[in-house]
Structures are given as C-alpha cells and as structure tokens.
Tab-separated table of C-alpha atoms and ligand atoms in Angstrom:
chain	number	residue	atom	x	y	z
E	1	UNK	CA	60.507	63.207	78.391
E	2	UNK	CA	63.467	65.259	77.588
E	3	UNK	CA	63.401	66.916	73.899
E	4	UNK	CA	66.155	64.657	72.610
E	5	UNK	CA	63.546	61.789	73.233
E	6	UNK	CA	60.924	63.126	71.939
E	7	UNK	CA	62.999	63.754	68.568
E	8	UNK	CA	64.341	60.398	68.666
E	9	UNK	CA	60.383	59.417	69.132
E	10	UNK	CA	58.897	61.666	66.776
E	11	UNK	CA	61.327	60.107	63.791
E	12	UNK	CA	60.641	56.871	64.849
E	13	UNK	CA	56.398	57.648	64.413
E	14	UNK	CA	57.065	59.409	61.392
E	15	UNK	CA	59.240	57.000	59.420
E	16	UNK	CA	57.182	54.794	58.001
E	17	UNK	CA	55.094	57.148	56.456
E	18	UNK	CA	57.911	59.111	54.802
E	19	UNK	CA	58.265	58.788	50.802
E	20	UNK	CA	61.929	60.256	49.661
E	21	UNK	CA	61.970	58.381	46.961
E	22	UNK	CA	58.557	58.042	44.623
E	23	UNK	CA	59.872	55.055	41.668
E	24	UNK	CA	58.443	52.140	43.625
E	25	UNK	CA	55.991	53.784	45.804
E	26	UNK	CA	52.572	52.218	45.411
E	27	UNK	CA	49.170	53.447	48.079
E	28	UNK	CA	48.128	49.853	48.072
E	29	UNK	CA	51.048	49.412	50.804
E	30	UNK	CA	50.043	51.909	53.003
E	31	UNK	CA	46.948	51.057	55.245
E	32	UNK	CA	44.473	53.850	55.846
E	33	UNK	CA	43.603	52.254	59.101
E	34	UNK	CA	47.364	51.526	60.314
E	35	UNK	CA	47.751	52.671	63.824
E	36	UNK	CA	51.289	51.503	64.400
E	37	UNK	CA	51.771	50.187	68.249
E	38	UNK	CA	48.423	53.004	69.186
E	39	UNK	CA	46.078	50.429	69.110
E	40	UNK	CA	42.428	51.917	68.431
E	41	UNK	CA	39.644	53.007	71.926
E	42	UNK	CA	42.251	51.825	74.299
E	43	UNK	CA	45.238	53.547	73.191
E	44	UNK	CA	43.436	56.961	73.021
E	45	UNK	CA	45.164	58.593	76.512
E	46	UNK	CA	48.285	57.140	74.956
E	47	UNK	CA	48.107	58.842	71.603
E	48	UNK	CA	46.250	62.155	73.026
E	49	UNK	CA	49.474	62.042	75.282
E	50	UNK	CA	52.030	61.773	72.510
E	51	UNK	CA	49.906	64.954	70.937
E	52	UNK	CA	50.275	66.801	73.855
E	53	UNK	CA	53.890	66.524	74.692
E	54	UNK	CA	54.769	66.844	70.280
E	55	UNK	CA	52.965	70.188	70.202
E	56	UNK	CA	54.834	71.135	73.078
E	57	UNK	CA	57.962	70.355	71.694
E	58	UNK	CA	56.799	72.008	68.448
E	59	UNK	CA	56.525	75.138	70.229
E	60	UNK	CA	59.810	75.243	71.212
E	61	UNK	CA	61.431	74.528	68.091
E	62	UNK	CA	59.319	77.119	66.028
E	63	UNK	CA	60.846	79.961	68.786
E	64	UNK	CA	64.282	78.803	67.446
E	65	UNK	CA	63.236	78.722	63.819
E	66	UNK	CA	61.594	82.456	64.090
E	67	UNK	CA	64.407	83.536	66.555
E	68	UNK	CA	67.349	81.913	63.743
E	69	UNK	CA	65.252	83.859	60.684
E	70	UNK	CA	67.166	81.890	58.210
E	71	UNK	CA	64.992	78.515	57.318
E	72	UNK	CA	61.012	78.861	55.735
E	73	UNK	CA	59.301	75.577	56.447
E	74	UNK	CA	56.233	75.089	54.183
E	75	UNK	CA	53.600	71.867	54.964
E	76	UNK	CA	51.509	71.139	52.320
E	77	UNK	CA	48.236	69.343	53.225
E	78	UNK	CA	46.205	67.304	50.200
E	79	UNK	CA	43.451	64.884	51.098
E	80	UNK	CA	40.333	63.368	49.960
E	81	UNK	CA	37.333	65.319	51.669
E	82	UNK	CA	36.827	64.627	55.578
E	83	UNK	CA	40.068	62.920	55.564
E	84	UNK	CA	40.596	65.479	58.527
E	85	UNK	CA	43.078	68.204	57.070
E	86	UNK	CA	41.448	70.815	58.833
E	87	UNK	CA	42.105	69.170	62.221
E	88	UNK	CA	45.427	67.801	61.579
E	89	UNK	CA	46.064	71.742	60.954
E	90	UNK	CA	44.270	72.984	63.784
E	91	UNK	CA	45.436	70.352	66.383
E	92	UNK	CA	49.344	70.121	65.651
E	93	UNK	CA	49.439	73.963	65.626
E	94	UNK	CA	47.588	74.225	68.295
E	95	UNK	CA	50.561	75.749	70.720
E	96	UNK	CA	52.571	77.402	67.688
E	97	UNK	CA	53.018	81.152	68.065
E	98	UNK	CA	50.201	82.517	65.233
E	99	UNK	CA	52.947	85.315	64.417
E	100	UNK	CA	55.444	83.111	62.802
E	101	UNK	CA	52.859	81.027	60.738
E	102	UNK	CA	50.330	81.709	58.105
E	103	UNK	CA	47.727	79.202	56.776
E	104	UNK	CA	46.220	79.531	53.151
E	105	UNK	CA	43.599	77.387	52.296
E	106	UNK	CA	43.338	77.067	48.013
E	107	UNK	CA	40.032	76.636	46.386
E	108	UNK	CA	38.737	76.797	42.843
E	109	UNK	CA	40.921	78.982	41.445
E	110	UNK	CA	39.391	82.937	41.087
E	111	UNK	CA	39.370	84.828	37.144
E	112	UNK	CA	42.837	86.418	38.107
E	113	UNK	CA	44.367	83.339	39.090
E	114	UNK	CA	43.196	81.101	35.938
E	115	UNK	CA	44.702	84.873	34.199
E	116	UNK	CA	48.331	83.360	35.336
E	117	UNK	CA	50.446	80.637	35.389
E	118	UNK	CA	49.566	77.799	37.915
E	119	UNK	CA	52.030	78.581	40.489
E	120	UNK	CA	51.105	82.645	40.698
E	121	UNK	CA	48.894	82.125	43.320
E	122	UNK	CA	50.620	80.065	45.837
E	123	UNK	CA	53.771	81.995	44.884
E	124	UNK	CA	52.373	84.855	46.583
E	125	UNK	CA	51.628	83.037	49.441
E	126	UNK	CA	54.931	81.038	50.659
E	127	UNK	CA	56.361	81.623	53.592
E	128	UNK	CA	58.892	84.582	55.261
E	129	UNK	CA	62.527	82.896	56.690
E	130	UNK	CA	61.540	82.139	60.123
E	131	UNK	CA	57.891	81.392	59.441
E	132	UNK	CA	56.245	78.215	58.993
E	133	UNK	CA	53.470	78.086	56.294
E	134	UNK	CA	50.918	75.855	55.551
E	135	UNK	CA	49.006	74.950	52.818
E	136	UNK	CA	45.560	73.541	53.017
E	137	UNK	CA	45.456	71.802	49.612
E	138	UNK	CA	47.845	73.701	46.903
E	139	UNK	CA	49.718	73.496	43.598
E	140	UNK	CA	49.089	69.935	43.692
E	141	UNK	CA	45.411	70.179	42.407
E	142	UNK	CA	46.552	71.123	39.429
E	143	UNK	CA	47.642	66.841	38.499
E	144	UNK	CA	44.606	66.021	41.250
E	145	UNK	CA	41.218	67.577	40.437
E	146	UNK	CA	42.598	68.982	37.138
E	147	UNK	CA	43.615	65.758	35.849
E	148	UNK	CA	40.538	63.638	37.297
E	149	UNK	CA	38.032	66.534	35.671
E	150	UNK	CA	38.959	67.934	32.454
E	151	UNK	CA	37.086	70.431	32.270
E	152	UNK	CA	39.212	72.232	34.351
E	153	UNK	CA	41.946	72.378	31.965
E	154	UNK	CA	40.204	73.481	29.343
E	155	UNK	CA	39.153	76.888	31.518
E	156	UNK	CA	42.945	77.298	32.067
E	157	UNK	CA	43.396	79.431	29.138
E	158	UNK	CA	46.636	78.050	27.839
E	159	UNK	CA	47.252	78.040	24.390
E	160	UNK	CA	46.011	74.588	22.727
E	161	UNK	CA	49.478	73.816	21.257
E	162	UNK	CA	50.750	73.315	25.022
E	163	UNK	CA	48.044	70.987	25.928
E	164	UNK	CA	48.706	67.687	25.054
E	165	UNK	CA	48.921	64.602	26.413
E	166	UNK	CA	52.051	64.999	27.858
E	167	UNK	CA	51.243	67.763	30.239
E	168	UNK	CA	50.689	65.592	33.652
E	169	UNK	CA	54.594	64.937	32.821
E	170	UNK	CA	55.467	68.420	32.175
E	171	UNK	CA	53.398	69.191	35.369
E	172	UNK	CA	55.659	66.732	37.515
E	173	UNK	CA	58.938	68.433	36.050
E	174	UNK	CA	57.610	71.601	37.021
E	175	UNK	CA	56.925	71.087	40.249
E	176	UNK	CA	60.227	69.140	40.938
E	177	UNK	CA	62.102	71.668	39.996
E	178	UNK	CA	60.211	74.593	41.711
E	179	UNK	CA	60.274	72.308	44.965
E	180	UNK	CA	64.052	72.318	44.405
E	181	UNK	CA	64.514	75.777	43.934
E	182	UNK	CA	62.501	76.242	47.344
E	183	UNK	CA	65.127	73.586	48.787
E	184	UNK	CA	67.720	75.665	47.736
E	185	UNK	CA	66.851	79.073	48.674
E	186	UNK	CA	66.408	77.630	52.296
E	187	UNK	CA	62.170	76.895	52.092
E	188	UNK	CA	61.968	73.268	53.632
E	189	UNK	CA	58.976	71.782	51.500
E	190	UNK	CA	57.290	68.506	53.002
E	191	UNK	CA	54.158	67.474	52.146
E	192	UNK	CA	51.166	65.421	54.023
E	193	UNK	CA	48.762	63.165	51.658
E	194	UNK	CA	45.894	62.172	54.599
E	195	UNK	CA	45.470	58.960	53.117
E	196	UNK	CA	41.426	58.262	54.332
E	197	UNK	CA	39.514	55.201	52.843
E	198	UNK	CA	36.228	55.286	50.792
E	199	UNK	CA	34.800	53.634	54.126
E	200	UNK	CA	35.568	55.655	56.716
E	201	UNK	CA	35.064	58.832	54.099
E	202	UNK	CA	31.467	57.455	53.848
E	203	UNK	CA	30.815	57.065	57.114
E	204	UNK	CA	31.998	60.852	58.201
E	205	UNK	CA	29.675	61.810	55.283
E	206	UNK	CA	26.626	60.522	56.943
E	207	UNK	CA	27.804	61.361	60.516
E	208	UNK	CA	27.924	65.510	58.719
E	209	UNK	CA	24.480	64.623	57.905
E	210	UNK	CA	22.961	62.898	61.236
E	211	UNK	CA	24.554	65.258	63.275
E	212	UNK	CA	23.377	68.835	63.461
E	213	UNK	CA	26.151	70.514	64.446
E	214	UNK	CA	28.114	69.276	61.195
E	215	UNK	CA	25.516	69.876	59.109
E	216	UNK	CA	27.685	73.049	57.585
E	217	UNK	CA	30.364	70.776	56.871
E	218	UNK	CA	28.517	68.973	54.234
E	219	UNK	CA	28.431	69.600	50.667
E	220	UNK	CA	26.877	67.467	48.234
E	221	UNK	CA	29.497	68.104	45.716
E	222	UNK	CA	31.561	66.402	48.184
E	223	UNK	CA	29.775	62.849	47.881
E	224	UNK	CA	29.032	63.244	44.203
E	225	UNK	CA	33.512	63.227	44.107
E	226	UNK	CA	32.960	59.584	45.419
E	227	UNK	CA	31.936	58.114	41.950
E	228	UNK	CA	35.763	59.238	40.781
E	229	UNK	CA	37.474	58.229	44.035
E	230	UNK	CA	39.521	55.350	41.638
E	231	UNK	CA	40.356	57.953	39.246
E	232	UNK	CA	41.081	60.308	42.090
E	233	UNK	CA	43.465	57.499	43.759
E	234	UNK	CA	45.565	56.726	40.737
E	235	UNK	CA	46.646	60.462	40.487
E	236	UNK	CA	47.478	60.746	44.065
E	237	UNK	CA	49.909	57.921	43.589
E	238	UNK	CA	51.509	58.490	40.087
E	239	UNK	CA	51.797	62.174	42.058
E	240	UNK	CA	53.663	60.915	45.015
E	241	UNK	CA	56.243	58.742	42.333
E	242	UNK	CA	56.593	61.637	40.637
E	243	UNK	CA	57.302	63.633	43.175
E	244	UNK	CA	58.676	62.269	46.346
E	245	UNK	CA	61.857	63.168	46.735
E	246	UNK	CA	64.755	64.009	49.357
E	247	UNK	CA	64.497	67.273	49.820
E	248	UNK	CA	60.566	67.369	49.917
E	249	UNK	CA	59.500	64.201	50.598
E	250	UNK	CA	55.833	63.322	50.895
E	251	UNK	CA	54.146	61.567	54.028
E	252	UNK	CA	51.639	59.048	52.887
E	253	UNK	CA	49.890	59.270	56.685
E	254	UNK	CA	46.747	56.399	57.852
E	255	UNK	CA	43.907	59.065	58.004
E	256	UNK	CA	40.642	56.627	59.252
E	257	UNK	CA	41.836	57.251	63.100
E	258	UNK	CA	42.137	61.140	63.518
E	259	UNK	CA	44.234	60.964	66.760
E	260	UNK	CA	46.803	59.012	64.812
E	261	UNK	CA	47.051	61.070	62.015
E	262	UNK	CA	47.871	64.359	64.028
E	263	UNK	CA	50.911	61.929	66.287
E	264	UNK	CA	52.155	61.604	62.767
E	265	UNK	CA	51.624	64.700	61.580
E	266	UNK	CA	53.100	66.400	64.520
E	267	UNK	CA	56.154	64.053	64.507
E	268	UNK	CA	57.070	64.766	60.891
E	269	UNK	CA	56.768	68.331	61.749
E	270	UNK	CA	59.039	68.079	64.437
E	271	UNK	CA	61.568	65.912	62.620
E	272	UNK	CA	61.454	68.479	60.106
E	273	UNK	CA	62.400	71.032	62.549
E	274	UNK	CA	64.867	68.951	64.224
E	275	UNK	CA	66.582	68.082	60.660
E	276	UNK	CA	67.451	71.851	60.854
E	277	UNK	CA	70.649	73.624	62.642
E	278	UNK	CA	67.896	75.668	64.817
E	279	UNK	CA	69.737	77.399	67.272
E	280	UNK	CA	69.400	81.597	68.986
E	281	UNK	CA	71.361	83.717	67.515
E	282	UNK	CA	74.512	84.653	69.422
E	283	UNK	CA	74.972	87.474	70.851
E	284	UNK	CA	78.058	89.342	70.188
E	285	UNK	CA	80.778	91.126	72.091
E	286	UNK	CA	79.493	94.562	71.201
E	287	UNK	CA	75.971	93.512	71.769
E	288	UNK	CA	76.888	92.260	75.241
E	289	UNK	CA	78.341	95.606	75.982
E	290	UNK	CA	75.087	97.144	74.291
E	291	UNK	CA	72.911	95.177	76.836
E	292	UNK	CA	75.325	95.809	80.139
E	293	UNK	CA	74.931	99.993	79.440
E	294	UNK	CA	71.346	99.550	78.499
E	295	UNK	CA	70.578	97.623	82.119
E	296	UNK	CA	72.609	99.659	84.102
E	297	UNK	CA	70.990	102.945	82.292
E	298	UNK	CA	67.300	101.094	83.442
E	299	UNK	CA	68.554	100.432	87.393
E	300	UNK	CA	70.031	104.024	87.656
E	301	UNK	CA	66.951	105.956	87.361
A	401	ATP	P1	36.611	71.773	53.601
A	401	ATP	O1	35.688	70.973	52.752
A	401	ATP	O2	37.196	71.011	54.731
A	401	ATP	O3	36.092	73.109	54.006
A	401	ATP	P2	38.197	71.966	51.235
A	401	ATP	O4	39.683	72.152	51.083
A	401	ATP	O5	37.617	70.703	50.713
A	401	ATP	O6	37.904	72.153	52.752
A	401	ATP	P3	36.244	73.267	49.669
A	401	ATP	O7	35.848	74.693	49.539
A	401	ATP	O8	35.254	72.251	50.053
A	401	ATP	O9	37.511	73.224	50.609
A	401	ATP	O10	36.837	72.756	48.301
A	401	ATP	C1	37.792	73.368	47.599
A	401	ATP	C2	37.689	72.763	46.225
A	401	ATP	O11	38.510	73.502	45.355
A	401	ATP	C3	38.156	71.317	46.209
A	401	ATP	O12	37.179	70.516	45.647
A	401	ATP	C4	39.379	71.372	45.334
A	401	ATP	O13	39.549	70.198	44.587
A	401	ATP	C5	39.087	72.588	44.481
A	401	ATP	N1	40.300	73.151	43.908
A	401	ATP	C6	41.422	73.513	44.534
A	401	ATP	N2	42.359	73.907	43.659
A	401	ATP	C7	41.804	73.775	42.436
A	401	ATP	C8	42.272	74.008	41.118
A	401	ATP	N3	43.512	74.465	40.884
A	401	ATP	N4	41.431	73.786	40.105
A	401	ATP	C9	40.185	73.334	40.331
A	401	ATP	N5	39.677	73.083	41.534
A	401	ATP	C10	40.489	73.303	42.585
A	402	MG	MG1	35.524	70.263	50.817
C-alpha cells in the first residue's frame, strides 16, 4: 500500500472513535466489543496486518516530525485496569525511533507533587518540538480517581474555601484551557480512553491469576476498583463532554479485542501525524554549497 492509502485508511479506522465535540457524547453508544469490518479469530492476520504496515508508516512520519522540529505531539492514555494501555503503548510504538519519544507513566501522586498545583507534575514532563510524548494515565485522574474517591482530595492540601462543589467544573475549565494553550504553542494533544467492559476486565483479572506468568500483573487493589466501576464510568463520560474538543479531541476506542484497539490506536496516531504539514527541512543555497565543499574536501584526501 502506498502511504497516501494507508492515511486515507488509517482516518477511515479511526473516525468513528473520534470525539471533537463532547455536548452529546454519551459511552452507552460506543461498544467495548465493536470490531468494525475485523471480525473477531478469523480476522486476526487481517488486523495483525493493518498493525504491521500502520507502525510502519508511523515510523516514517515521526522521522519528518523530529527532522521538521516544529510540532510536539502528546497521546494521553486513560483506561480502566487491564483495558490494555500498556500494550496499545508498547505495540503502536513498536518501530518509533526511542530518541524522539518519551513515555511517563503517572501514579499516586508523591509528597512534592500533592506540594503543587495539579498540573506541576505532568508540566515537567511534556514533550520537546519534534518529540512525541506519551502519557500512561495523566492530569485526567485528577476528575477520575479523585472524583470517584474523595479522600484524595482532601490530601490535596488546597485551602478549604476552594473546595466546593463546583470544583469538577473548575477542573474541566482548567484543563480546556491548558489543552488550548498546548494547541497553540504547537503541542498536538489527543487523547485515548481504552474503553474495556466490566466483562472482559473480569475475565483478564482471573486469567492474571490462573496464569503464572501474569501473576505480577495482579493487584488486588485492582479488583477491589470493580465495586465503583459505575461511579468510575459516569466520570469518564461527563470527562469526555467536558472535554472533547477540536483541537484535542478524545478517542473513545472498543478495548475487549486488543488487536483492534492498537489498529485504532495506531490509525489515530497516524492521522494525527498526517493532519500536520510534516515535511524535511529544505536545504538552502548556502547549505548546498556547504555540502558540495564538504564532499569534495572528503574525496580529495
Ligand atoms: P499497570 O497496572 O498496568 O501497571 P497502572 O497505570 O494501573 O498500570 P498502577 O501502579 O497499577 O499503574 O496504578 C496507578 C494508580 O495511581 C492508579 O490506580 C491511578 O488511579 C492512581 N493515580 C494516578 N494519578 C493519581 C492521582 N492524581 N491521584 C490519586 N491516584 C492517582
Ligand atoms: Mg494498575
């Protein structure tokens, strides 16, 4: 397939899944288990095919972006445990060169990042112009695991007068408006919600448990989140209305069938990247003449 194809393909896989605009977004629509035309055991070859040839053309627009040094492209990742963010990651930047991309992976937040304002911490970690960055869960906790558990807020240390009950709102503005100032100062934000359901979550639960090499992937914790998976599922959506929006859109992508979830993770990518006036730098007139002394300086002795 030539590249212009596989663009043409790659928005075609990945529109469907695309929020731009949140208002009348609702997760009942979008099917865990959807598969588009990749239909389930016998379609495997077929979508481990469209993987293969998407990384590859992922490669070669990530040269152009690190070559170009003007656009940052940062993927956030937020799932529901096992809903496969780790391989999505792994897989899709599988043939990306590891010098123009960084991964951060956000956890319970340490004593000197509760010591700052919510956004310190992934502040520090967004990407360089040229580099692709990726974040493996992010600033989004804060109206996820925050809002679902309480108790997190209260060991935010923010003065009580700012914590009301209009702070999920203020959260939302916040964001918005950081995600545009990323937009304009040339970061391309789009974001991946691995949309897994309680079923198939329950069954890769028991498969980390039957099967000893998984064994270290399990974590009690992890199933005892299960009891506020409603709770959990309301914030994801009132997040994604709140905000989806043109310049960082959201991708609500089926997670229950891993192979499909990476096609469609690896297509938005490379729409992304397509969206994008990549393109080498030109080289000129006086660099020409830089690079005709400098080779006939190297064949001369
Ligand atoms: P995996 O389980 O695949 O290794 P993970 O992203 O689930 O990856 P864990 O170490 O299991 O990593 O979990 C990280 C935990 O940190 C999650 O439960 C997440 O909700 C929590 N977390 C992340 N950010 C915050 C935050 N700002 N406040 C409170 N908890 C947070
Ligand atoms: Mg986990």
């Amino acid at each position: 397939m030539k590249t212009k194809e596989i663009i043409n393909r790659a928005r075609e896989l990945a529109k469907p899944f695309r929020v731009s605009k949140g208002k009348d977004f609702r997760l009942k629509d979008v099917d865990p288990d959807d598969t588009l035309e990749f239909t389930k055991e016998a379609d495997k070859p077929r979508a481990k095919e469209a993987l293969i040839t998407g990384v590859a053309a992922l490669a070669e627009l990530q040269d152009k972006l690190y070559a170009q040094d003007k656009w940052a492209v940062l993927l956030i990742f937020q799932a529901m445990d096992a809903a496969g963010k780790d391989g999505a990651i792994k897989h899709v930047m599988s043939g990306v060169n590891p010098q123009g991309c960084e991964v951060y992976s956000f956890k319970s937040p340490s004593s000197e990042d509760l010591d700052h304002d919510y956004l310190w911490r992934c502040m520090k970690c967004l990407p360089n112009r040229g580099h692709i960055g990726i974040f493996n869960r992010s600033y989004y906790e804060e109206v996820l695991v925050v809002r679902v558990h309480p108790e997190f807020l209260a060991k935010q240390k923010l003065p009580p007068k700012l914590v009301g009950k209009q702070i999920w709102e203020d959260r939302f503005e916040d964001i918005r408006n950081f995600e545009q100032y990323l937009a304009r100062n040339g970061v391309v934000v789009r974001k991946f919600f691995l949309h897994v359901s309680k079923k198939e979550q329950k069954r890769r639960f028991l498969d980390r448990i039957d099967d000893p090499l998984k064994n270290w992937k399990f974590s009690s914790n992890d199933a005892a989140e299960r009891d506020f998976w409603d709770d959990y599922m309301e914030a994801y959506e009132e997040m994604i209305q709140e905000t989806a929006t043109k310049h960082a859109p959201w991708y609500v992508v089926p997670a229950d069938n891993k192979r499909f979830t990476r096609v469609v993770v690896a297509s938005a990518v490379i729409e992304t990247l397509a969206s994008l006036d990549l393109a080498y730098p030109q080289v000129d007139d006086s660099k020409l003449k830089e690079l005709s002394a400098a080779k006939k300086k190297l064949l001369s002795n």
